[in-house]
Short mmCIF file of C-alpha atoms and ligand atoms in Angstrom, two decimals:
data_model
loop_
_atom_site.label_atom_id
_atom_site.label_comp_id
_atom_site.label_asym_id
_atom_site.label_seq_id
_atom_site.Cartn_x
_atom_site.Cartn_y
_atom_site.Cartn_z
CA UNK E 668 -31.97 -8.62 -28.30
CA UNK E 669 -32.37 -12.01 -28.36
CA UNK E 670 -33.84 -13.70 -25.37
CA UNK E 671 -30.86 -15.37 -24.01
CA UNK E 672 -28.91 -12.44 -24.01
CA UNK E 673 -31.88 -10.41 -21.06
CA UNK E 674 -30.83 -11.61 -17.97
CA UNK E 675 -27.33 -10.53 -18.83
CA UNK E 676 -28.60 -7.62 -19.98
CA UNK E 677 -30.47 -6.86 -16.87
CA UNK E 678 -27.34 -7.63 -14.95
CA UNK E 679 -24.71 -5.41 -16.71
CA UNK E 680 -27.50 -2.45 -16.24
CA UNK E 681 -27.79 -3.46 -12.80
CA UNK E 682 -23.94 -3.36 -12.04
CA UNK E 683 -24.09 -7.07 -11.36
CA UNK E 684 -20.93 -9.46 -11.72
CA UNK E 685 -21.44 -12.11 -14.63
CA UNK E 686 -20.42 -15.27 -13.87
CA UNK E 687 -19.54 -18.08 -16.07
CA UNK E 688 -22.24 -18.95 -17.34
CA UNK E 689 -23.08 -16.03 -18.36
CA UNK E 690 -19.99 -15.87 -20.35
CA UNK E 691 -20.72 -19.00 -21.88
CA UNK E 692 -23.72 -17.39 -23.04
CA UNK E 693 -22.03 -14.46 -24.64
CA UNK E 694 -19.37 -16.38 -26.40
CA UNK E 695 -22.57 -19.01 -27.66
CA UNK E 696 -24.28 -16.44 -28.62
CA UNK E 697 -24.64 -14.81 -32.52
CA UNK E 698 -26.12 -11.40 -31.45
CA UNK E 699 -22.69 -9.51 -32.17
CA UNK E 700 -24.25 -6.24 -31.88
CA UNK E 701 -26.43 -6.52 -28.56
CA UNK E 702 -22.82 -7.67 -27.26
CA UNK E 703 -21.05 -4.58 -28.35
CA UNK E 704 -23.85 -2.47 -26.95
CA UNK E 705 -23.57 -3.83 -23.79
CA UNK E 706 -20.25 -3.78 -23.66
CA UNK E 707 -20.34 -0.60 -24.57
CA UNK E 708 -22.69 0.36 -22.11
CA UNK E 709 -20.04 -0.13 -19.70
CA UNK E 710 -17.28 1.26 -21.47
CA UNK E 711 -19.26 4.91 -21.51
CA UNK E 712 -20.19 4.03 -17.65
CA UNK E 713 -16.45 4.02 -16.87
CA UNK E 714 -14.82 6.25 -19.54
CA UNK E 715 -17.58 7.87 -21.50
CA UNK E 716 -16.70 8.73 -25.20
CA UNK E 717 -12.63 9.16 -23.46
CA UNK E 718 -10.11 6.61 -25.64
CA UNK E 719 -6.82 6.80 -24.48
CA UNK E 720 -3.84 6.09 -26.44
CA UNK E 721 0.03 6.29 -25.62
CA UNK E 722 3.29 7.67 -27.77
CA UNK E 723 5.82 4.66 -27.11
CA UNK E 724 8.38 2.58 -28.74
CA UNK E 725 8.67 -1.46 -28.09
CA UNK E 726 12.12 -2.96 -27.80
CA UNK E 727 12.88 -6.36 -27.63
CA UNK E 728 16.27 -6.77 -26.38
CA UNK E 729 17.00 -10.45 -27.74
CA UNK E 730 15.09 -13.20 -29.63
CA UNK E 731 17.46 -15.53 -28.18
CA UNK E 732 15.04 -17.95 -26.16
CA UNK E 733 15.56 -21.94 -24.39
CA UNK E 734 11.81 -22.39 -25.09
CA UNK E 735 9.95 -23.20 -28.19
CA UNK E 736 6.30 -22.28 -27.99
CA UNK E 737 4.48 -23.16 -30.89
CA UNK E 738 2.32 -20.17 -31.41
CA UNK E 739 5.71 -18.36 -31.42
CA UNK E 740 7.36 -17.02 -34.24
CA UNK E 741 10.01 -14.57 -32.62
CA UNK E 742 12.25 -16.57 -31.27
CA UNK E 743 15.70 -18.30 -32.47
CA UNK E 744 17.89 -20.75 -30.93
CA UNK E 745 21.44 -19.33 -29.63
CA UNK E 746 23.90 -20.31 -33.37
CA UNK E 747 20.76 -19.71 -35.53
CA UNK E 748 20.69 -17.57 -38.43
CA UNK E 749 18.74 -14.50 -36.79
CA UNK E 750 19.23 -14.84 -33.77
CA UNK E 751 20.43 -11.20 -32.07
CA UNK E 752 20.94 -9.76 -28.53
CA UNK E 753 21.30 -6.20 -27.94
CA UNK E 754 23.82 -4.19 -25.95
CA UNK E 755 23.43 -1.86 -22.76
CA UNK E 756 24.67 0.94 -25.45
CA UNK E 757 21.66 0.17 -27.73
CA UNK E 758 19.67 0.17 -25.11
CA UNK E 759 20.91 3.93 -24.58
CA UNK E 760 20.73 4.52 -27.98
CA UNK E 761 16.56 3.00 -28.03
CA UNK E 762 16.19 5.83 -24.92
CA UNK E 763 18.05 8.20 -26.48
CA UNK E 764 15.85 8.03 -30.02
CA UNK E 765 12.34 8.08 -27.56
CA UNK E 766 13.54 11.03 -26.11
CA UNK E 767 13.72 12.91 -29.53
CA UNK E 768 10.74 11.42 -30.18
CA UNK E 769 8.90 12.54 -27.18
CA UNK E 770 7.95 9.04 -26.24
CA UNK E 771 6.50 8.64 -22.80
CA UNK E 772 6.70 4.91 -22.91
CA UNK E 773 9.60 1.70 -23.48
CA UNK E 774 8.29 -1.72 -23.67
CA UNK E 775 10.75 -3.60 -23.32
CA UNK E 776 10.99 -7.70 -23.17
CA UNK E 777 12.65 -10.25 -24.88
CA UNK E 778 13.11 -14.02 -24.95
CA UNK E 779 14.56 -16.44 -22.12
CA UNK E 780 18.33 -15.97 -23.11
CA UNK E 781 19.76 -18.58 -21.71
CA UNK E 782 23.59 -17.33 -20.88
CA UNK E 783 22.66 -13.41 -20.20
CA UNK E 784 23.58 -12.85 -16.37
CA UNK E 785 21.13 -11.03 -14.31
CA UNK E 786 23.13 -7.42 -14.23
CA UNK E 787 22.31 -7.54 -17.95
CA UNK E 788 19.05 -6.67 -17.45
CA UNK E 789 19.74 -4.25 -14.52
CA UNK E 790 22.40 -2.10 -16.54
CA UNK E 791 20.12 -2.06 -19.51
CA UNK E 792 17.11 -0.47 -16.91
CA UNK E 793 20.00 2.00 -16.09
CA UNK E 794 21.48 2.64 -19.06
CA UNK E 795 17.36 3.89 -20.15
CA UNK E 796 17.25 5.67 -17.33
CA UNK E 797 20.52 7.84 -17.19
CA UNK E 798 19.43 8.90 -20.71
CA UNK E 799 16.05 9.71 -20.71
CA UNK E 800 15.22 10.16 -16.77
CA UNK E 801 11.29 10.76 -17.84
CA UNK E 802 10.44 7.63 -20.06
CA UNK E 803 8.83 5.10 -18.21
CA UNK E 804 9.76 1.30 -18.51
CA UNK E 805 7.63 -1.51 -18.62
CA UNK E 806 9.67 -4.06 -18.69
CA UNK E 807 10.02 -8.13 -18.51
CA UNK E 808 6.96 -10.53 -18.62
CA UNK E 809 6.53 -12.36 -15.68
CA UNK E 810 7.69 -15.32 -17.54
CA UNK E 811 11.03 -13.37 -18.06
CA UNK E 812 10.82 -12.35 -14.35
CA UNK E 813 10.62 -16.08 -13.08
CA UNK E 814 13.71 -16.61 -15.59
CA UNK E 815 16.04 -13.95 -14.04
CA UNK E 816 15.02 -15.38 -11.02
CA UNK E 817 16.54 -18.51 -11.86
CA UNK E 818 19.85 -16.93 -13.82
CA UNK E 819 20.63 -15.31 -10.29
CA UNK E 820 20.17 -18.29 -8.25
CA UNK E 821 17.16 -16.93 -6.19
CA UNK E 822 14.02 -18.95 -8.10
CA UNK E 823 12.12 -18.55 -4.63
CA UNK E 824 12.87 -14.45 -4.17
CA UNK E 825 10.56 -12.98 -6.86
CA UNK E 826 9.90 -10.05 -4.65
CA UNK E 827 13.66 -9.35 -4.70
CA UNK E 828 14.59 -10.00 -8.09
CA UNK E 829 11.79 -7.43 -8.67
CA UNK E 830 12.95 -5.29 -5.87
CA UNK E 831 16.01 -5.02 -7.29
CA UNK E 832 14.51 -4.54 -11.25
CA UNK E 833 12.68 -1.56 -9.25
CA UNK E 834 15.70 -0.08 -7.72
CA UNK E 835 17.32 -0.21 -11.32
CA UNK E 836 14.58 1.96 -13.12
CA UNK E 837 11.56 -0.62 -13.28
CA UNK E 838 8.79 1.19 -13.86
CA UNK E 839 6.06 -1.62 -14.15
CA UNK E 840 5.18 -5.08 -15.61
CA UNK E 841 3.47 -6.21 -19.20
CA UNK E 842 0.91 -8.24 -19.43
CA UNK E 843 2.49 -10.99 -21.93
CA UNK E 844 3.63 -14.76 -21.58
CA UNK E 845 0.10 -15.71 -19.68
CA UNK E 846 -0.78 -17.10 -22.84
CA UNK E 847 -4.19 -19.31 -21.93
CA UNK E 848 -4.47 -20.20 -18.00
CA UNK E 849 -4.61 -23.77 -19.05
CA UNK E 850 -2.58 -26.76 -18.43
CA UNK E 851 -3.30 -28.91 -21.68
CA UNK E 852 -3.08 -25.79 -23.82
CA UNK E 853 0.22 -25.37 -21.99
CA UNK E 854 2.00 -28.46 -22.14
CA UNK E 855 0.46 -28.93 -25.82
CA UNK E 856 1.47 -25.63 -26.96
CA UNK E 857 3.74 -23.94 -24.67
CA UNK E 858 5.39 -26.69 -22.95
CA UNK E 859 8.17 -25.74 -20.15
CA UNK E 860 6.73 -22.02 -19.81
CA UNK E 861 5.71 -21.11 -16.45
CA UNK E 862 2.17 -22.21 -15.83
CA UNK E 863 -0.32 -19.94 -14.23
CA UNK E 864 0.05 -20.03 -10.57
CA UNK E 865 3.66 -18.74 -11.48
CA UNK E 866 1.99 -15.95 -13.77
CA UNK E 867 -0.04 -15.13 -11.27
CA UNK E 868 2.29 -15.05 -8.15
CA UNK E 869 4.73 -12.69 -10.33
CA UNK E 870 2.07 -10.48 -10.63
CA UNK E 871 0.37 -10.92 -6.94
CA UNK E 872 4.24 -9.80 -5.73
CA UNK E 873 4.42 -7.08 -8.28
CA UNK E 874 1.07 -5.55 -6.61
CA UNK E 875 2.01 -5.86 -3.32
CA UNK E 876 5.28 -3.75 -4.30
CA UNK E 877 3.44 -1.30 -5.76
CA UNK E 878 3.86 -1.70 -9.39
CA UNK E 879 1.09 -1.81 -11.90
CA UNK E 880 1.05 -4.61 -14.41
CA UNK E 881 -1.05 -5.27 -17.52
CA UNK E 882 -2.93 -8.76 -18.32
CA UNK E 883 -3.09 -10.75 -21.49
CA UNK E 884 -5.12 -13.35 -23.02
CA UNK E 885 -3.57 -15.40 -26.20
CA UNK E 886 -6.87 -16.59 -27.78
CA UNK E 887 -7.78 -18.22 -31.44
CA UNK E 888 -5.32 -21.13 -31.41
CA UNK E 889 -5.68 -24.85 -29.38
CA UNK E 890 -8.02 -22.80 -26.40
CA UNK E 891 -11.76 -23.84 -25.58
CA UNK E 892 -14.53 -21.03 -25.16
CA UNK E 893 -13.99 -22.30 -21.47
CA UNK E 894 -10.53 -22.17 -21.39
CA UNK E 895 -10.99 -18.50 -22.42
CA UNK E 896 -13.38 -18.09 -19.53
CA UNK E 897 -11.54 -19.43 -16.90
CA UNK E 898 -8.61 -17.78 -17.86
CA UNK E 899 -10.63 -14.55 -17.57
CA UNK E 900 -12.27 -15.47 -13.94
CA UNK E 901 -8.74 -16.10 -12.80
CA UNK E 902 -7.80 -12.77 -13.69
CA UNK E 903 -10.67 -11.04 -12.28
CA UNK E 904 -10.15 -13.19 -9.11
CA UNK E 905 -6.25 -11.55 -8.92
CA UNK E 906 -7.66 -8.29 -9.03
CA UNK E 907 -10.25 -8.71 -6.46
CA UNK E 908 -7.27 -9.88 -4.49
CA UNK E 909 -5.51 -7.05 -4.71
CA UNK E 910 -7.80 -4.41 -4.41
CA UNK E 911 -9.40 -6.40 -0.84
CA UNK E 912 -5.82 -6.45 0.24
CA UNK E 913 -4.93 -2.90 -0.07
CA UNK E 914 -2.37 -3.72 -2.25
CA UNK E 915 -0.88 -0.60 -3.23
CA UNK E 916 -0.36 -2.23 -7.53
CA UNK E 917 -2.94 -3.73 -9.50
CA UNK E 918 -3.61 -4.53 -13.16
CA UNK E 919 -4.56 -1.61 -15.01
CA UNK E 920 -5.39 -3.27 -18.78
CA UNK E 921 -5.98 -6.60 -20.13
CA UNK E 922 -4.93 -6.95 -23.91
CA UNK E 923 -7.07 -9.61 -25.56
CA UNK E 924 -4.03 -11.01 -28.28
CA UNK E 925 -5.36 -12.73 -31.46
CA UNK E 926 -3.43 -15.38 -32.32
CA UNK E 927 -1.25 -14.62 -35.55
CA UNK E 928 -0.40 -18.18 -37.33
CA UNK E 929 3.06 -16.16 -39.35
CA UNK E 930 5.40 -18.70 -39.53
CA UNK E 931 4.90 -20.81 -35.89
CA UNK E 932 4.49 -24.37 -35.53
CA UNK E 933 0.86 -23.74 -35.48
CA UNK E 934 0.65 -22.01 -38.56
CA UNK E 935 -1.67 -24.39 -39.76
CA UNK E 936 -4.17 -23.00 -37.79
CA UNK E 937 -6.27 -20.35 -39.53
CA UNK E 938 -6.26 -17.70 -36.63
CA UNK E 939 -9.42 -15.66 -35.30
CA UNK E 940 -11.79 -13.57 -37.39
CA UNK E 941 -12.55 -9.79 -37.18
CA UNK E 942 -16.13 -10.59 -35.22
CA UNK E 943 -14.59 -13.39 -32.89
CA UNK E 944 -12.16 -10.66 -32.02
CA UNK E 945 -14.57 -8.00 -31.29
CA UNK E 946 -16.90 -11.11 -29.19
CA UNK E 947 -13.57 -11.12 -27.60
CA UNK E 948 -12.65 -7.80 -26.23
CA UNK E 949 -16.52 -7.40 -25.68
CA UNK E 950 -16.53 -9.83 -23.34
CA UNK E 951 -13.53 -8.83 -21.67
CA UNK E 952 -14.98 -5.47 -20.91
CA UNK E 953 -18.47 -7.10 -19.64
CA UNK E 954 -16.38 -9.80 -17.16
CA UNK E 955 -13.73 -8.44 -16.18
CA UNK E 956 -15.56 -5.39 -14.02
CA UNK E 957 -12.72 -5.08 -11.84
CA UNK E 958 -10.35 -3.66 -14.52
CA UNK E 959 -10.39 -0.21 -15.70
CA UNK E 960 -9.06 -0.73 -19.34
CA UNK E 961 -9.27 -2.82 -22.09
CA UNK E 962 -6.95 -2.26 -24.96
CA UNK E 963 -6.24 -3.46 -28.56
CA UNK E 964 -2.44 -3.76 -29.52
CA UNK E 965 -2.82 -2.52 -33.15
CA UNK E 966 -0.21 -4.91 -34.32
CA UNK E 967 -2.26 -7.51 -33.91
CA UNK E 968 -5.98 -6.19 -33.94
CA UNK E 969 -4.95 -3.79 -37.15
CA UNK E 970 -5.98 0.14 -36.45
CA UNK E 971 -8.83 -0.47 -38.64
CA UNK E 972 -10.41 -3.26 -36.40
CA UNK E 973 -9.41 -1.12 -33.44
CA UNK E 974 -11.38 1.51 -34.40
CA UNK E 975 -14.89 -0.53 -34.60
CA UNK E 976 -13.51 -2.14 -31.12
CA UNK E 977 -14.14 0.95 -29.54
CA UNK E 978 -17.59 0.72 -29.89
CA UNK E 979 -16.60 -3.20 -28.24
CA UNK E 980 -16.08 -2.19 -24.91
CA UNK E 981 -11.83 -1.02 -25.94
CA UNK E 982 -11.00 2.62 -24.57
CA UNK E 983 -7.17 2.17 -25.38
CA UNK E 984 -5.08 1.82 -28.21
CA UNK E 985 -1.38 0.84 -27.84
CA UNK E 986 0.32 2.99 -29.08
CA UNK E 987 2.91 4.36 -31.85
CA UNK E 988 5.22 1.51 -31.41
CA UNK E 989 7.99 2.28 -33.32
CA UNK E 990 9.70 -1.29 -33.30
CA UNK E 991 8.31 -4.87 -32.75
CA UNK E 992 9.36 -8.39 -33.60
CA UNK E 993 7.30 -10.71 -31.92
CA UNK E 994 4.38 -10.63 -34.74
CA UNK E 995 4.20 -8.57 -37.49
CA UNK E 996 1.01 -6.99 -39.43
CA UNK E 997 2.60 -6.75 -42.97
CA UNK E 998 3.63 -9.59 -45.12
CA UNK E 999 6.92 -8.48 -45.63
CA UNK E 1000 8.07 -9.47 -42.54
CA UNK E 1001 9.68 -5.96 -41.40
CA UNK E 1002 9.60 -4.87 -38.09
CA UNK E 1003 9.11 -1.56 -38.22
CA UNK E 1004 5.71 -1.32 -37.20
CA UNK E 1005 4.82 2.73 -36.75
CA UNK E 1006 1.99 4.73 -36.41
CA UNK E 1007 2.40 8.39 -35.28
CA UNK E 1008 0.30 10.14 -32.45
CA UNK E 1009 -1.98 11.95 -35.46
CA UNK E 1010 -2.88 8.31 -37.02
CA UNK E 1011 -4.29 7.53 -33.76
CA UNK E 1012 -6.13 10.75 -33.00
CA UNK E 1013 -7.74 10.34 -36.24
CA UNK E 1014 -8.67 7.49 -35.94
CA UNK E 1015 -10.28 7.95 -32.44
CA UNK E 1016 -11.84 11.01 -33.59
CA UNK E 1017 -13.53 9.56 -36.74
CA UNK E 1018 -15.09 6.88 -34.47
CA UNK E 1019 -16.71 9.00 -32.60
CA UNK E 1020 -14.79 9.39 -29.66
CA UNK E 1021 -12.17 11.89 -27.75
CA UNK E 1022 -8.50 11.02 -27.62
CA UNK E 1023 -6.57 11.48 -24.57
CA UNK E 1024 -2.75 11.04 -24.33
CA UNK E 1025 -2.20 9.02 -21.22
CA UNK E 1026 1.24 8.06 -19.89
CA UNK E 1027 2.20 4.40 -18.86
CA UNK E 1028 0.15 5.12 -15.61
CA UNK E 1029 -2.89 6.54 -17.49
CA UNK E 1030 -2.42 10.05 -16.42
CA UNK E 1031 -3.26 13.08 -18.80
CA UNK E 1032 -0.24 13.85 -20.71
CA UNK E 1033 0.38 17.23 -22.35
CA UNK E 1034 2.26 17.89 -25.04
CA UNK E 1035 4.48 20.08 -27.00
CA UNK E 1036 5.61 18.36 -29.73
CA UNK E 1037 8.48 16.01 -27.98
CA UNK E 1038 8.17 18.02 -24.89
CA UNK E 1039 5.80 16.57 -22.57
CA UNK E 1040 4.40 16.72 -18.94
CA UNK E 1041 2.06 14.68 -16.92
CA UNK E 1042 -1.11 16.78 -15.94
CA UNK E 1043 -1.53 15.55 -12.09
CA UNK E 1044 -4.85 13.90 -11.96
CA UNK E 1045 -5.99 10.85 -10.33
CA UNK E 1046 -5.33 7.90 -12.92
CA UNK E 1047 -7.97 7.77 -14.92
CA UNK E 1048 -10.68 5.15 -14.41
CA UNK E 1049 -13.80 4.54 -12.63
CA UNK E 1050 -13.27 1.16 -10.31
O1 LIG A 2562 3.88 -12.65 -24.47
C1 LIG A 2562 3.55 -14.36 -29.14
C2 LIG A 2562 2.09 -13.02 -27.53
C3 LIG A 2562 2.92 -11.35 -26.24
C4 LIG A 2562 2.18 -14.56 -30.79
O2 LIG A 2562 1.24 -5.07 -21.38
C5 LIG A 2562 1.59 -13.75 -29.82
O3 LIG A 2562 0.78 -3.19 -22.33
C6 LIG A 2562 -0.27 -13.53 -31.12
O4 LIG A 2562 2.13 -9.04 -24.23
N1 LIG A 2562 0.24 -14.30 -32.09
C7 LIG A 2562 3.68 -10.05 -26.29
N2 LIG A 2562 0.36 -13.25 -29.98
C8 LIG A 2562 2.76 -8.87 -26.49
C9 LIG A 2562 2.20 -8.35 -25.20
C10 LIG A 2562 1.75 -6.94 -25.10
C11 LIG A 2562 1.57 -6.18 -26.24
C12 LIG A 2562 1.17 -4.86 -26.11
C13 LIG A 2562 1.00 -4.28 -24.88
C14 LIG A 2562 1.20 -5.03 -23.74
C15 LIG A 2562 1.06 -4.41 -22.40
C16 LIG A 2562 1.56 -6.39 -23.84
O5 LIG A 2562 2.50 -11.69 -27.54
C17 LIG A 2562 3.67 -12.58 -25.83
C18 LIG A 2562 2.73 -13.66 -26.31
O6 LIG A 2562 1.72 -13.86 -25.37
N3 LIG A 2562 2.44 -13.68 -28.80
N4 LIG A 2562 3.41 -14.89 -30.36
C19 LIG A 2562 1.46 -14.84 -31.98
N5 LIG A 2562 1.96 -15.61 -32.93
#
């Protein structure tokens, strides 16, 4: 290992926090594979050789959206060839095809619509539920939360709009639209997006309601190495503050996100590599020691880099998917994106390592083919 690497070393072995610094060590530093190890040094303290991996379906609702980020290559303005919004009865009809496909799981989010009212997005939650009672929904970035927020005339009531998303069939929050916790990255790149203390306070309400949420990073575009890293402390410092408040949610994964040029205003850009994205997720497991997962969304990682990731410090892979717009791995453009629950087993199992079905909530699941039941355990994890 190469010198500047020891203290850290000594540190991770020791249980100790890294601080920035020390991350700005790790990204400067070329030693891929004393990175992975220690990262996955950690991994096998929390999880040992356990991956976990999910049977869902993504839906996004509309790609209808009043902003215009420039990494983004989803969304369409209202008259544009493209542009679609879903009804409450294709909702039903997405719950309706995960129940005979035994998914535990709906993602669901979308882009800022700008004319939907608010009960849109309650009836949709419904319209899941009253079909398929057992599938959990995690639904609505907290960008999109802020946005119904504003559609309903309450901008200052998160908790309520929330509340109310909760009472509906709101089952917990993604981690997208934090992007980079950066304000020239923002207004260069994501202009009129919330910013972070807005991410953030979504999140910090969502906790104290009890819902889990997931955290993202959107890295390999405009972003500094210390952009990345403050981004990172910030999340580490929400965590801390909900677990010292007794807050009865916290975040349960962050989900490193390559950036994918496809066809966005910053498709110049050539995008990460395959070893900046395992440096990535490796140092996401070693600093952020207050999370229990990390996860790669194959989508954008590819199976086949997930696979070596979980020897990066990644016990998760997301999942069978189904349907996604927002990026897309094949050149063709299509959007159906699928990989079935065997694809990911196998590929678990020829890394080395023992799959688990987990629900949303990371709970053993069992299964008979679509049939499935939670086995009641303590979610897994070891913070
Ligand atoms: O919010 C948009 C990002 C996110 C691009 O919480 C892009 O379990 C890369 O958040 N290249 C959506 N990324 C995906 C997301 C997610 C995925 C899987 C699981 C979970 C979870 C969350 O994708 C967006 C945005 O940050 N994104 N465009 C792009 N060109």
């Amino acid at each position: 290992m190469n010198v500047e690497l020891q203290p850290i070393a000594q540190k991770v072995h020791t249980g100790q926090r890294l601080d920035a610094a020390d991350a700005r060590a790790l990204f400067a530093s070329e030693d891929i594979w004393a990175i992975g190890r220690l990262a996955d040094t950690v991994r096998r303290r929390m999880h040992g050789d356990t991956t976990y991996y999910n049977v869902n379906r993504h839906f996004n609702y509309s790609n209808v959206c009043a902003l215009s980020c420039k990494f983004c290559d989803f969304y369409r303005k209202r008259n544009e060839a493209g542009a679609y919004e879903f009804s409450t009865d294709d909702a039903r009809d997405q719950a309706r095809r995960a129940r005979e496909a035994g998914a535990t799981e709906l993602h669901v989010v979308g882009g800022l619509h700008p004319y939907l009212p608010f009960s849109y997005y309650t009836d949709m939650l419904r319209a899941i539920k009253d079909e398929y009672p057992q599938l959990h929904v995690k639904a609505f970035t907290a960008v999109e939360v802020v946005h119904l927020a504003r559609i309903d005339k309450r901008p200052n009531d998160l908790e309520g709009v929330l509340r109310d998303l909760q009472d509906a069939g709101l089952g917990s929050l993604p981690g997208g639209g934090a992007e980079v916790f950066d304000d020239r990255c923002h207004d260069e790149a994501y202009k009129g997006k919330i910013r972070s203390d807005k991410w953030l306070e979504v999140h910090d309400a969502a906790h104290r309601l009890g819902l889990m949420s997931n955290a993202t990073i959107l890295y390999g575009h405009i972003e500094s190495v210390d952009d990345r890293i403050n981004h990172l402390l910030m999340l580490r410092d929400a965590q801390d503050r909900a677990i010292d408040n007794g807050w009865p949610g916290r975040f349960q994964t962050v989900i490193p996100l390559p950036f994918i040029p496809g066809e966005s205003a910053l498709k110049h850009l050539p995008g990460p590599t395959g070893l900046g994205d395992l440096k990535m997720l490796a140092i996401c497991r070693l600093v952020l020691d207050n999370f229990d997962h990390v996860k790669t969304f194959w989508i954008m990682q590819t199976l086949e880099l997930s696979q070596l990731a979980l020897q990066f410090g990644v016990d998760d892979i997301d999942g069978t998917v189904v349907w996604y717009d927002i990026t897309k791995v094949k050149r063709d453009g299509s959007t159906h994106q699928e990989t079935t629950a065997g694809e990911l087993r196998r590929t678990i199992v020829e890394a080395g390592f023992a799959p688990v079905e987990r629900d949303t909530l990371y709970r053993r699941v069992e299964r008979d083919g679509p049939a499935w039941r939670v086995v009641e355990t303590e979610p897994a994890g070891a913070v």
